[in-house]
């Protein structure tokens, strides 16, 4: 089978290479496509040997070998393979860069990663993103740009000329189009193209039908196209247009990955989306738990596309997005630059958006492994956050969006005695707690601890009257394979409720009330609720 595949790839590469010469012109899309096919072929040939070497290394390890010893031994595979010197050096560099993160894992490297994944770390096995060369996969939409915009992101295995999105207000009649920007990343042997297209000029509160692809591969008319024909979404209402008693509903999740437990959470979110009972989803970090194994990104993104192609899926960076310096997450889940016309990087994935009565300010708690120096006073993110909060707290802004919610992956208040709660949370409080209180933030949402916990309004660890300080909710129970974190028998006085059941936070707002419900994904039961009024 492998020989057949290799022969087919070789033939395809040869044909395409000839085509480039015959055409005698520079077609960058074609050149990238040829390069991708060469890469797939080359990695495919190296992969079996690498896997055999990894199995050999693994079998030679002592049964009580430490994780550090295991990673160090596996790193020697680069030297054991008959690679040219430049590939050997690249292999060693890739593995050395990843080794500290592999060591930090809570799960044994040998359990967590297959030989294929380990070889993919060093780019000796290919991880094709997609099942077929040109069929769009793993579609999600997101807000976060200017008013009247919706971003759509998808992947294809091969590059294609002039990828685009098309949209319109009538199903199947796509009257508008825009060019997509294409990108990729080489880490972890991943082979594919990420396309991002921004639909503009969209009217508030209107439903739009859309599709993605390229005229050279016209999936929009293909009877066997794998995607549903009715991809659509509803735009947020115009600021101030939503009647005071109308409700905006979203779900906050964190710490998921592709597990049986997260399947139950995702099934309930999908059901709400199908019932049009949900406006957007907020995923506060630790998204796909790929942890360097880039094939898991596709596995997770396929699971969420049942709803993420139909309503905004808003993401934040978590620590499990750190692998390869955050680059795969940064490219697979694009958000706007913090300032219009500014540049983006994995450390600048912070942004804000509004929907109905709610303003969401999404932070990046993960630069420098959770120490987030950019959030400290004087840091770029801190400066940006203060400007956002100040603008959000004016009477005019509050009249349009009464509720201001700040969200980030790591907690600022959590009740157990982990390093996260006793060391990191105080650092975040020192950096931004006064800002949140000064500008009357209503609610802070996070994950990272694999538990649910809710505080009173609290400032400097002192219980405050309603409205005088934010309430902090940690909801990191999306379904992580790492299990749950626990809730202490004697929590601090400001912690009023905690539990460990996998599930999600359901948030509903009108102009005068904000209601949260912590829902057990297995039973659908509400385990905790909170009502804020203003
Ligand atoms: Fe985390």
Short mmCIF file of C-alpha atoms and ligand atoms in Angstrom, two decimals, residues 255 284-286 289 318-320 366 409-410 447-450 482, ligand 1:
data_model
loop_
_atom_site.label_atom_id
_atom_site.label_comp_id
_atom_site.label_asym_id
_atom_site.label_seq_id
_atom_site.Cartn_x
_atom_site.Cartn_y
_atom_site.Cartn_z
CA UNK A 255 -9.72 22.12 29.21
CA UNK A 284 -10.94 29.57 27.50
CA UNK A 285 -7.83 27.63 26.59
CA UNK A 286 -6.53 24.05 26.64
CA UNK A 289 -4.79 18.84 24.00
CA UNK A 318 -4.02 27.86 27.25
CA UNK A 319 -0.84 26.14 28.40
CA UNK A 320 -1.61 23.08 26.26
CA UNK A 366 0.36 32.12 28.68
CA UNK A 409 -7.06 30.58 30.73
CA UNK A 410 -5.52 30.72 34.21
CA UNK A 447 -10.21 27.37 33.34
CA UNK A 448 -6.91 25.51 33.81
CA UNK A 449 -7.86 23.95 37.16
CA UNK A 450 -9.89 20.89 36.22
CA UNK A 482 -5.99 14.55 32.86
FE1 LIG B 1 -4.32 24.62 31.51
#
